[in-house]
């Protein structure tokens, strides 16, 4: 079971590697900035859903979840982990 998880992890990582590279090298956003952006997009999604604009809210929620996965992966991949980033991850995951 663990071996197949490792295989899946590697396959997913290879698939998303160009995205990690682009975000890190082209946008110059830090993982903490991506965390804040993901949280803000998630809160915006919540507002749209509350206003009964479900489709827009769901698209924004998808973007928020994508950013949530991206920040930690980028931090580990490019060795950019910080204690603040760990705390942001916990707090923002609970908030959205």
PDB file of N, CA and C in Angstrom:
ATOM      1  N   UNK A   1       0.823  -1.201   0.000  1.00  0.00           N
ATOM      2  CA  UNK A   1       0.000   0.000   0.000  1.00  0.00           C
ATOM      3  C   UNK A   1       0.867   1.266   0.000  1.00  0.00           C
ATOM      4  N   UNK A   2       1.864   1.265   0.857  1.00  0.00           N
ATOM      5  CA  UNK A   2       2.726   2.426   0.949  1.00  0.00           C
ATOM      6  C   UNK A   2       3.508   2.656  -0.332  1.00  0.00           C
ATOM      7  N   UNK A   3       3.919   1.575  -0.993  1.00  0.00           N
ATOM      8  CA  UNK A   3       4.663   1.709  -2.238  1.00  0.00           C
ATOM      9  C   UNK A   3       3.816   2.338  -3.329  1.00  0.00           C
ATOM     10  N   UNK A   4       2.538   1.977  -3.410  1.00  0.00           N
ATOM     11  CA  UNK A   4       1.672   2.571  -4.429  1.00  0.00           C
ATOM     12  C   UNK A   4       1.434   4.042  -4.129  1.00  0.00           C
ATOM     13  N   UNK A   5       1.354   4.399  -2.847  1.00  0.00           N
ATOM     14  CA  UNK A   5       1.196   5.810  -2.486  1.00  0.00           C
ATOM     15  C   UNK A   5       2.419   6.597  -2.941  1.00  0.00           C
ATOM     16  N   UNK A   6       3.576   6.044  -2.735  1.00  0.00           N
ATOM     17  CA  UNK A   6       4.803   6.698  -3.152  1.00  0.00           C
ATOM     18  C   UNK A   6       4.816   6.894  -4.670  1.00  0.00           C
ATOM     19  N   UNK A   7       4.377   5.855  -5.397  1.00  0.00           N
ATOM     20  CA  UNK A   7       4.302   5.957  -6.852  1.00  0.00           C
ATOM     21  C   UNK A   7       3.330   7.058  -7.265  1.00  0.00           C
ATOM     22  N   UNK A   8       2.166   7.104  -6.626  1.00  0.00           N
ATOM     23  CA  UNK A   8       1.184   8.147  -6.943  1.00  0.00           C
ATOM     24  C   UNK A   8       1.724   9.533  -6.605  1.00  0.00           C
ATOM     25  N   UNK A   9       2.380   9.622  -5.474  1.00  0.00           N
ATOM     26  CA  UNK A   9       2.958  10.902  -5.077  1.00  0.00           C
ATOM     27  C   UNK A   9       3.946  11.402  -6.120  1.00  0.00           C
ATOM     28  N   UNK A  10       4.794  10.517  -6.592  1.00  0.00           N
ATOM     29  CA  UNK A  10       5.783  10.892  -7.596  1.00  0.00           C
ATOM     30  C   UNK A  10       5.125  11.288  -8.916  1.00  0.00           C
ATOM     31  N   UNK A  11       4.081  10.567  -9.301  1.00  0.00           N
ATOM     32  CA  UNK A  11       3.383  10.870 -10.551  1.00  0.00           C
ATOM     33  C   UNK A  11       2.715  12.240 -10.472  1.00  0.00           C
ATOM     34  N   UNK A  12       2.063  12.510  -9.359  1.00  0.00           N
ATOM     35  CA  UNK A  12       1.404  13.809  -9.176  1.00  0.00           C
ATOM     36  C   UNK A  12       2.442  14.915  -9.144  1.00  0.00           C
ATOM     37  N   UNK A  13       3.550  14.673  -8.458  1.00  0.00           N
ATOM     38  CA  UNK A  13       4.613  15.674  -8.375  1.00  0.00           C
ATOM     39  C   UNK A  13       5.185  15.991  -9.745  1.00  0.00           C
ATOM     40  N   UNK A  14       5.403  14.962 -10.563  1.00  0.00           N
ATOM     41  CA  UNK A  14       5.905  15.198 -11.929  1.00  0.00           C
ATOM     42  C   UNK A  14       4.901  15.993 -12.760  1.00  0.00           C
ATOM     43  N   UNK A  15       3.615  15.696 -12.577  1.00  0.00           N
ATOM     44  CA  UNK A  15       2.572  16.380 -13.333  1.00  0.00           C
ATOM     45  C   UNK A  15       2.534  17.870 -12.985  1.00  0.00           C
ATOM     46  N   UNK A  16       2.634  18.188 -11.696  1.00  0.00           N
ATOM     47  CA  UNK A  16       2.520  19.574 -11.252  1.00  0.00           C
ATOM     48  C   UNK A  16       3.846  20.329 -11.206  1.00  0.00           C
ATOM     49  N   UNK A  17       4.966  19.655 -11.446  1.00  0.00           N
ATOM     50  CA  UNK A  17       6.282  20.299 -11.350  1.00  0.00           C
ATOM     51  C   UNK A  17       6.391  21.595 -12.168  1.00  0.00           C
ATOM     52  N   UNK A  18       5.879  21.641 -13.403  1.00  0.00           N
ATOM     53  CA  UNK A  18       5.969  22.907 -14.146  1.00  0.00           C
ATOM     54  C   UNK A  18       5.205  24.056 -13.473  1.00  0.00           C
ATOM     55  N   UNK A  19       4.112  23.728 -12.815  1.00  0.00           N
ATOM     56  CA  UNK A  19       3.341  24.761 -12.102  1.00  0.00           C
ATOM     57  C   UNK A  19       4.153  25.286 -10.925  1.00  0.00           C
ATOM     58  N   UNK A  20       4.763  24.376 -10.151  1.00  0.00           N
ATOM     59  CA  UNK A  20       5.597  24.810  -9.021  1.00  0.00           C
ATOM     60  C   UNK A  20       6.723  25.708  -9.502  1.00  0.00           C
ATOM     61  N   UNK A  21       7.373  25.288 -10.573  1.00  0.00           N
ATOM     62  CA  UNK A  21       8.485  26.066 -11.116  1.00  0.00           C
ATOM     63  C   UNK A  21       8.015  27.455 -11.563  1.00  0.00           C
ATOM     64  N   UNK A  22       6.895  27.483 -12.283  1.00  0.00           N
ATOM     65  CA  UNK A  22       6.381  28.761 -12.781  1.00  0.00           C
ATOM     66  C   UNK A  22       6.069  29.710 -11.629  1.00  0.00           C
ATOM     67  N   UNK A  23       5.325  29.215 -10.662  1.00  0.00           N
ATOM     68  CA  UNK A  23       4.917  30.083  -9.547  1.00  0.00           C
ATOM     69  C   UNK A  23       6.135  30.562  -8.778  1.00  0.00           C
ATOM     70  N   UNK A  24       7.062  29.679  -8.525  1.00  0.00           N
ATOM     71  CA  UNK A  24       8.238  30.060  -7.737  1.00  0.00           C
ATOM     72  C   UNK A  24       9.159  31.010  -8.494  1.00  0.00           C
ATOM     73  N   UNK A  25       9.446  30.694  -9.726  1.00  0.00           N
ATOM     74  CA  UNK A  25      10.446  31.473 -10.460  1.00  0.00           C
ATOM     75  C   UNK A  25       9.882  32.703 -11.164  1.00  0.00           C
ATOM     76  N   UNK A  26       8.677  32.609 -11.658  1.00  0.00           N
ATOM     77  CA  UNK A  26       8.118  33.722 -12.436  1.00  0.00           C
ATOM     78  C   UNK A  26       7.371  34.740 -11.589  1.00  0.00           C
ATOM     79  N   UNK A  27       6.590  34.264 -10.638  1.00  0.00           N
ATOM     80  CA  UNK A  27       5.783  35.210  -9.868  1.00  0.00           C
ATOM     81  C   UNK A  27       6.519  35.734  -8.651  1.00  0.00           C
ATOM     82  N   UNK A  28       7.542  34.994  -8.211  1.00  0.00           N
ATOM     83  CA  UNK A  28       8.323  35.361  -7.028  1.00  0.00           C
ATOM     84  C   UNK A  28       7.476  35.414  -5.750  1.00  0.00           C
ATOM     85  N   UNK A  29       6.344  34.728  -5.746  1.00  0.00           N
ATOM     86  CA  UNK A  29       5.523  34.674  -4.543  1.00  0.00           C
ATOM     87  C   UNK A  29       6.116  33.666  -3.574  1.00  0.00           C
ATOM     88  N   UNK A  30       6.161  34.033  -2.310  1.00  0.00           N
ATOM     89  CA  UNK A  30       6.621  33.100  -1.288  1.00  0.00           C
ATOM     90  C   UNK A  30       5.469  32.172  -0.908  1.00  0.00           C
ATOM     91  N   UNK A  31       5.775  31.040  -0.303  1.00  0.00           N
ATOM     92  CA  UNK A  31       4.700  30.163   0.154  1.00  0.00           C
ATOM     93  C   UNK A  31       3.735  30.864   1.127  1.00  0.00           C
ATOM     94  N   UNK A  32       4.254  31.758   1.968  1.00  0.00           N
ATOM     95  CA  UNK A  32       3.383  32.485   2.893  1.00  0.00           C
ATOM     96  C   UNK A  32       2.437  33.420   2.139  1.00  0.00           C
ATOM     97  N   UNK A  33       2.927  34.058   1.106  1.00  0.00           N
ATOM     98  CA  UNK A  33       2.060  34.916   0.294  1.00  0.00           C
ATOM     99  C   UNK A  33       0.987  34.092  -0.399  1.00  0.00           C
ATOM    100  N   UNK A  34       1.347  32.910  -0.858  1.00  0.00           N
ATOM    101  CA  UNK A  34       0.367  32.023  -1.489  1.00  0.00           C
ATOM    102  C   UNK A  34      -0.673  31.586  -0.461  1.00  0.00           C
ATOM    103  N   UNK A  35      -0.245  31.349   0.778  1.00  0.00           N
ATOM    104  CA  UNK A  35      -1.187  31.000   1.842  1.00  0.00           C
ATOM    105  C   UNK A  35      -2.206  32.120   2.062  1.00  0.00           C
ATOM    106  N   UNK A  36      -1.720  33.358   2.161  1.00  0.00           N
ATOM    107  CA  UNK A  36      -2.628  34.498   2.339  1.00  0.00           C
ATOM    108  C   UNK A  36      -3.571  34.637   1.145  1.00  0.00           C
ATOM    109  N   UNK A  37      -3.047  34.463  -0.049  1.00  0.00           N
ATOM    110  CA  UNK A  37      -3.868  34.558  -1.254  1.00  0.00           C
ATOM    111  C   UNK A  37      -4.946  33.478  -1.256  1.00  0.00           C
ATOM    112  N   UNK A  38      -4.566  32.258  -0.926  1.00  0.00           N
ATOM    113  CA  UNK A  38      -5.532  31.158  -0.868  1.00  0.00           C
ATOM    114  C   UNK A  38      -6.618  31.413   0.157  1.00  0.00           C
ATOM    115  N   UNK A  39      -6.238  31.958   1.314  1.00  0.00           N
ATOM    116  CA  UNK A  39      -7.216  32.274   2.349  1.00  0.00           C
ATOM    117  C   UNK A  39      -8.176  33.358   1.866  1.00  0.00           C
ATOM    118  N   UNK A  40      -7.630  34.397   1.237  1.00  0.00           N
ATOM    119  CA  UNK A  40      -8.476  35.489   0.740  1.00  0.00           C
ATOM    120  C   UNK A  40      -9.448  34.984  -0.329  1.00  0.00           C
ATOM    121  N   UNK A  41      -8.968  34.139  -1.229  1.00  0.00           N
ATOM    122  CA  UNK A  41      -9.839  33.585  -2.270  1.00  0.00           C
ATOM    123  C   UNK A  41     -10.921  32.708  -1.634  1.00  0.00           C
ATOM    124  N   UNK A  42     -10.549  31.950  -0.599  1.00  0.00           N
ATOM    125  CA  UNK A  42     -11.532  31.121   0.109  1.00  0.00           C
ATOM    126  C   UNK A  42     -12.608  31.947   0.786  1.00  0.00           C
ATOM    127  N   UNK A  43     -12.222  33.057   1.385  1.00  0.00           N
ATOM    128  CA  UNK A  43     -13.207  33.937   2.023  1.00  0.00           C
ATOM    129  C   UNK A  43     -14.113  34.582   0.973  1.00  0.00           C
ATOM    130  N   UNK A  44     -13.536  34.948  -0.152  1.00  0.00           N
ATOM    131  CA  UNK A  44     -14.321  35.486  -1.259  1.00  0.00           C
ATOM    132  C   UNK A  44     -15.316  34.439  -1.759  1.00  0.00           C
ATOM    133  N   UNK A  45     -14.871  33.198  -1.852  1.00  0.00           N
ATOM    134  CA  UNK A  45     -15.758  32.106  -2.275  1.00  0.00           C
ATOM    135  C   UNK A  45     -16.928  31.968  -1.315  1.00  0.00           C
ATOM    136  N   UNK A  46     -16.650  32.056  -0.032  1.00  0.00           N
ATOM    137  CA  UNK A  46     -17.699  31.960   0.984  1.00  0.00           C
ATOM    138  C   UNK A  46     -18.731  33.062   0.793  1.00  0.00           C
ATOM    139  N   UNK A  47     -18.264  34.268   0.491  1.00  0.00           N
ATOM    140  CA  UNK A  47     -19.188  35.384   0.246  1.00  0.00           C
ATOM    141  C   UNK A  47     -20.076  35.141  -0.966  1.00  0.00           C
ATOM    142  N   UNK A  48     -19.493  34.648  -2.038  1.00  0.00           N
ATOM    143  CA  UNK A  48     -20.295  34.361  -3.232  1.00  0.00           C
ATOM    144  C   UNK A  48     -21.321  33.268  -2.970  1.00  0.00           C
ATOM    145  N   UNK A  49     -20.924  32.242  -2.227  1.00  0.00           N
ATOM    146  CA  UNK A  49     -21.869  31.174  -1.904  1.00  0.00           C
ATOM    147  C   UNK A  49     -22.993  31.714  -1.027  1.00  0.00           C
ATOM    148  N   UNK A  50     -22.659  32.586  -0.073  1.00  0.00           N
ATOM    149  CA  UNK A  50     -23.682  33.186   0.789  1.00  0.00           C
ATOM    150  C   UNK A  50     -24.647  34.050  -0.010  1.00  0.00           C
ATOM    151  N   UNK A  51     -24.172  34.638  -1.098  1.00  0.00           N
ATOM    152  CA  UNK A  51     -25.028  35.464  -1.951  1.00  0.00           C
ATOM    153  C   UNK A  51     -25.745  34.644  -3.015  1.00  0.00           C
ATOM    154  N   UNK A  52     -25.692  33.326  -2.870  1.00  0.00           N
ATOM    155  CA  UNK A  52     -26.366  32.380  -3.756  1.00  0.00           C
ATOM    156  C   UNK A  52     -25.787  32.382  -5.176  1.00  0.00           C
ATOM    157  N   UNK A  53     -24.524  32.745  -5.279  1.00  0.00           N
ATOM    158  CA  UNK A  53     -23.796  32.643  -6.545  1.00  0.00           C
ATOM    159  C   UNK A  53     -22.912  31.407  -6.448  1.00  0.00           C
ATOM    160  N   UNK A  54     -23.566  30.257  -6.455  1.00  0.00           N
ATOM    161  CA  UNK A  54     -22.924  28.997  -6.128  1.00  0.00           C
ATOM    162  C   UNK A  54     -21.795  28.643  -7.096  1.00  0.00           C
ATOM    163  N   UNK A  55     -22.036  28.784  -8.366  1.00  0.00           N
ATOM    164  CA  UNK A  55     -21.032  28.371  -9.352  1.00  0.00           C
ATOM    165  C   UNK A  55     -19.740  29.182  -9.199  1.00  0.00           C
ATOM    166  N   UNK A  56     -19.846  30.481  -9.064  1.00  0.00           N
ATOM    167  CA  UNK A  56     -18.659  31.323  -8.872  1.00  0.00           C
ATOM    168  C   UNK A  56     -17.964  30.942  -7.575  1.00  0.00           C
ATOM    169  N   UNK A  57     -18.768  30.751  -6.531  1.00  0.00           N
ATOM    170  CA  UNK A  57     -18.210  30.362  -5.240  1.00  0.00           C
ATOM    171  C   UNK A  57     -17.473  29.045  -5.292  1.00  0.00           C
ATOM    172  N   UNK A  58     -18.012  28.078  -6.017  1.00  0.00           N
ATOM    173  CA  UNK A  58     -17.365  26.776  -6.105  1.00  0.00           C
ATOM    174  C   UNK A  58     -16.057  26.847  -6.902  1.00  0.00           C
ATOM    175  N   UNK A  59     -16.047  27.635  -7.962  1.00  0.00           N
ATOM    176  CA  UNK A  59     -14.808  27.812  -8.736  1.00  0.00           C
ATOM    177  C   UNK A  59     -13.737  28.470  -7.860  1.00  0.00           C
ATOM    178  N   UNK A  60     -14.135  29.491  -7.110  1.00  0.00           N
ATOM    179  CA  UNK A  60     -13.188  30.156  -6.223  1.00  0.00           C
ATOM    180  C   UNK A  60     -12.720  29.233  -5.105  1.00  0.00           C
ATOM    181  N   UNK A  61     -13.605  28.377  -4.618  1.00  0.00           N
ATOM    182  CA  UNK A  61     -13.214  27.423  -3.580  1.00  0.00           C
ATOM    183  C   UNK A  61     -12.193  26.423  -4.132  1.00  0.00           C
ATOM    184  N   UNK A  62     -12.394  26.005  -5.378  1.00  0.00           N
ATOM    185  CA  UNK A  62     -11.416  25.124  -6.020  1.00  0.00           C
ATOM    186  C   UNK A  62     -10.059  25.821  -6.103  1.00  0.00           C
ATOM    187  N   UNK A  63     -10.052  27.079  -6.516  1.00  0.00           N
ATOM    188  CA  UNK A  63      -8.796  27.832  -6.609  1.00  0.00           C
ATOM    189  C   UNK A  63      -8.149  27.936  -5.229  1.00  0.00           C
ATOM    190  N   UNK A  64      -8.959  28.208  -4.215  1.00  0.00           N
ATOM    191  CA  UNK A  64      -8.449  28.305  -2.848  1.00  0.00           C
ATOM    192  C   UNK A  64      -7.812  27.001  -2.395  1.00  0.00           C
ATOM    193  N   UNK A  65      -8.458  25.882  -2.676  1.00  0.00           N
ATOM    194  CA  UNK A  65      -7.912  24.580  -2.287  1.00  0.00           C
ATOM    195  C   UNK A  65      -6.643  24.258  -3.068  1.00  0.00           C
ATOM    196  N   UNK A  66      -6.609  24.633  -4.320  1.00  0.00           N
ATOM    197  CA  UNK A  66      -5.403  24.437  -5.124  1.00  0.00           C
ATOM    198  C   UNK A  66      -4.239  25.219  -4.525  1.00  0.00           C
ATOM    199  N   UNK A  67      -4.485  26.486  -4.181  1.00  0.00           N
ATOM    200  CA  UNK A  67      -3.435  27.314  -3.586  1.00  0.00           C
ATOM    201  C   UNK A  67      -2.994  26.754  -2.243  1.00  0.00           C
ATOM    202  N   UNK A  68      -3.937  26.192  -1.496  1.00  0.00           N
ATOM    203  CA  UNK A  68      -3.612  25.594  -0.204  1.00  0.00           C
ATOM    204  C   UNK A  68      -2.643  24.425  -0.377  1.00  0.00           C
ATOM    205  N   UNK A  69      -2.833  23.648  -1.402  1.00  0.00           N
ATOM    206  CA  UNK A  69      -1.910  22.547  -1.670  1.00  0.00           C
ATOM    207  C   UNK A  69      -0.591  23.022  -2.233  1.00  0.00           C
ATOM    208  N   UNK A  70      -0.635  24.104  -2.971  1.00  0.00           N
ATOM    209  CA  UNK A  70       0.560  24.623  -3.629  1.00  0.00           C
ATOM    210  C   UNK A  70       1.553  25.216  -2.637  1.00  0.00           C
ATOM    211  N   UNK A  71       1.069  25.924  -1.626  1.00  0.00           N
ATOM    212  CA  UNK A  71       1.974  26.623  -0.714  1.00  0.00           C
ATOM    213  C   UNK A  71       2.895  25.677   0.039  1.00  0.00           C
ATOM    214  N   UNK A  72       2.343  24.624   0.610  1.00  0.00           N
ATOM    215  CA  UNK A  72       3.177  23.678   1.349  1.00  0.00           C
ATOM    216  C   UNK A  72       4.135  22.916   0.454  1.00  0.00           C
ATOM    217  N   UNK A  73       3.643  22.526  -0.709  1.00  0.00           N
ATOM    218  CA  UNK A  73       4.491  21.793  -1.645  1.00  0.00           C
ATOM    219  C   UNK A  73       5.655  22.657  -2.106  1.00  0.00           C
ATOM    220  N   UNK A  74       5.374  23.917  -2.396  1.00  0.00           N
ATOM    221  CA  UNK A  74       6.458  24.830  -2.806  1.00  0.00           C
ATOM    222  C   UNK A  74       7.464  25.026  -1.684  1.00  0.00           C
ATOM    223  N   UNK A  75       6.964  25.174  -0.462  1.00  0.00           N
ATOM    224  CA  UNK A  75       7.869  25.382   0.668  1.00  0.00           C
ATOM    225  C   UNK A  75       8.816  24.195   0.831  1.00  0.00           C
ATOM    226  N   UNK A  76       8.284  22.987   0.717  1.00  0.00           N
ATOM    227  CA  UNK A  76       9.125  21.799   0.849  1.00  0.00           C
ATOM    228  C   UNK A  76      10.046  21.633  -0.363  1.00  0.00           C
ATOM    229  N   UNK A  77       9.520  21.832  -1.539  1.00  0.00           N
ATOM    230  CA  UNK A  77      10.288  21.596  -2.769  1.00  0.00           C
ATOM    231  C   UNK A  77      11.492  22.534  -2.899  1.00  0.00           C
ATOM    232  N   UNK A  78      11.299  23.799  -2.505  1.00  0.00           N
ATOM    233  CA  UNK A  78      12.361  24.791  -2.664  1.00  0.00           C
ATOM    234  C   UNK A  78      13.014  25.164  -1.326  1.00  0.00           C
ATOM    235  N   UNK A  79      12.759  24.340  -0.298  1.00  0.00           N
ATOM    236  CA  UNK A  79      13.342  24.538   1.036  1.00  0.00           C
ATOM    237  C   UNK A  79      13.059  25.939   1.585  1.00  0.00           C
ATOM    238  N   UNK A  80      11.808  26.322   1.568  1.00  0.00           N
ATOM    239  CA  UNK A  80      11.383  27.652   2.028  1.00  0.00           C
ATOM    240  C   UNK A  80      10.488  27.564   3.264  1.00  0.00           C
ATOM    241  N   UNK A  81      10.590  26.472   4.022  1.00  0.00           N
ATOM    242  CA  UNK A  81       9.742  26.310   5.195  1.00  0.00           C
ATOM    243  C   UNK A  81      10.116  27.329   6.271  1.00  0.00           C
ATOM    244  N   UNK A  82       9.096  27.856   6.946  1.00  0.00           N
ATOM    245  CA  UNK A  82       9.300  28.770   8.067  1.00  0.00           C
ATOM    246  C   UNK A  82       8.314  28.406   9.176  1.00  0.00           C
ATOM    247  N   UNK A  83       8.639  28.751  10.419  1.00  0.00           N
ATOM    248  CA  UNK A  83       7.677  28.527  11.507  1.00  0.00           C
ATOM    249  C   UNK A  83       6.373  29.296  11.270  1.00  0.00           C
ATOM    250  N   UNK A  84       6.473  30.508  10.731  1.00  0.00           N
ATOM    251  CA  UNK A  84       5.267  31.275  10.420  1.00  0.00           C
ATOM    252  C   UNK A  84       4.417  30.535   9.399  1.00  0.00           C
ATOM    253  N   UNK A  85       5.045  29.984   8.379  1.00  0.00           N
ATOM    254  CA  UNK A  85       4.312  29.247   7.359  1.00  0.00           C
ATOM    255  C   UNK A  85       3.568  28.055   7.927  1.00  0.00           C
ATOM    256  N   UNK A  86       4.207  27.350   8.857  1.00  0.00           N
ATOM    257  CA  UNK A  86       3.534  26.213   9.497  1.00  0.00           C
ATOM    258  C   UNK A  86       2.297  26.671  10.252  1.00  0.00           C
ATOM    259  N   UNK A  87       2.416  27.793  10.970  1.00  0.00           N
ATOM    260  CA  UNK A  87       1.274  28.325  11.719  1.00  0.00           C
ATOM    261  C   UNK A  87       0.172  28.820  10.790  1.00  0.00           C
ATOM    262  N   UNK A  88       0.562  29.497   9.718  1.00  0.00           N
ATOM    263  CA  UNK A  88      -0.432  29.968   8.755  1.00  0.00           C
ATOM    264  C   UNK A  88      -1.213  28.802   8.170  1.00  0.00           C
ATOM    265  N   UNK A  89      -0.515  27.732   7.865  1.00  0.00           N
ATOM    266  CA  UNK A  89      -1.158  26.555   7.286  1.00  0.00           C
ATOM    267  C   UNK A  89      -2.248  26.017   8.207  1.00  0.00           C
ATOM    268  N   UNK A  90      -1.932  25.911   9.487  1.00  0.00           N
ATOM    269  CA  UNK A  90      -2.900  25.391  10.454  1.00  0.00           C
ATOM    270  C   UNK A  90      -4.082  26.334  10.603  1.00  0.00           C
ATOM    271  N   UNK A  91      -3.806  27.613  10.777  1.00  0.00           N
ATOM    272  CA  UNK A  91      -4.880  28.596  11.006  1.00  0.00           C
ATOM    273  C   UNK A  91      -5.754  28.743   9.758  1.00  0.00           C
ATOM    274  N   UNK A  92      -5.144  28.883   8.592  1.00  0.00           N
ATOM    275  CA  UNK A  92      -5.925  29.089   7.374  1.00  0.00           C
ATOM    276  C   UNK A  92      -6.699  27.848   6.963  1.00  0.00           C
ATOM    277  N   UNK A  93      -6.137  26.673   7.234  1.00  0.00           N
ATOM    278  CA  UNK A  93      -6.881  25.443   6.918  1.00  0.00           C
ATOM    279  C   UNK A  93      -8.151  25.353   7.756  1.00  0.00           C
ATOM    280  N   UNK A  94      -8.089  25.845   8.973  1.00  0.00           N
ATOM    281  CA  UNK A  94      -9.280  25.832   9.835  1.00  0.00           C
ATOM    282  C   UNK A  94     -10.272  26.926   9.425  1.00  0.00           C
ATOM    283  N   UNK A  95      -9.739  28.012   8.883  1.00  0.00           N
ATOM    284  CA  UNK A  95     -10.583  29.167   8.555  1.00  0.00           C
ATOM    285  C   UNK A  95     -11.390  29.006   7.282  1.00  0.00           C
ATOM    286  N   UNK A  96     -10.887  28.251   6.337  1.00  0.00           N
ATOM    287  CA  UNK A  96     -11.603  28.125   5.061  1.00  0.00           C
ATOM    288  C   UNK A  96     -12.267  26.818   4.977  1.00  0.00           C
TER     289      UNK A  96
END
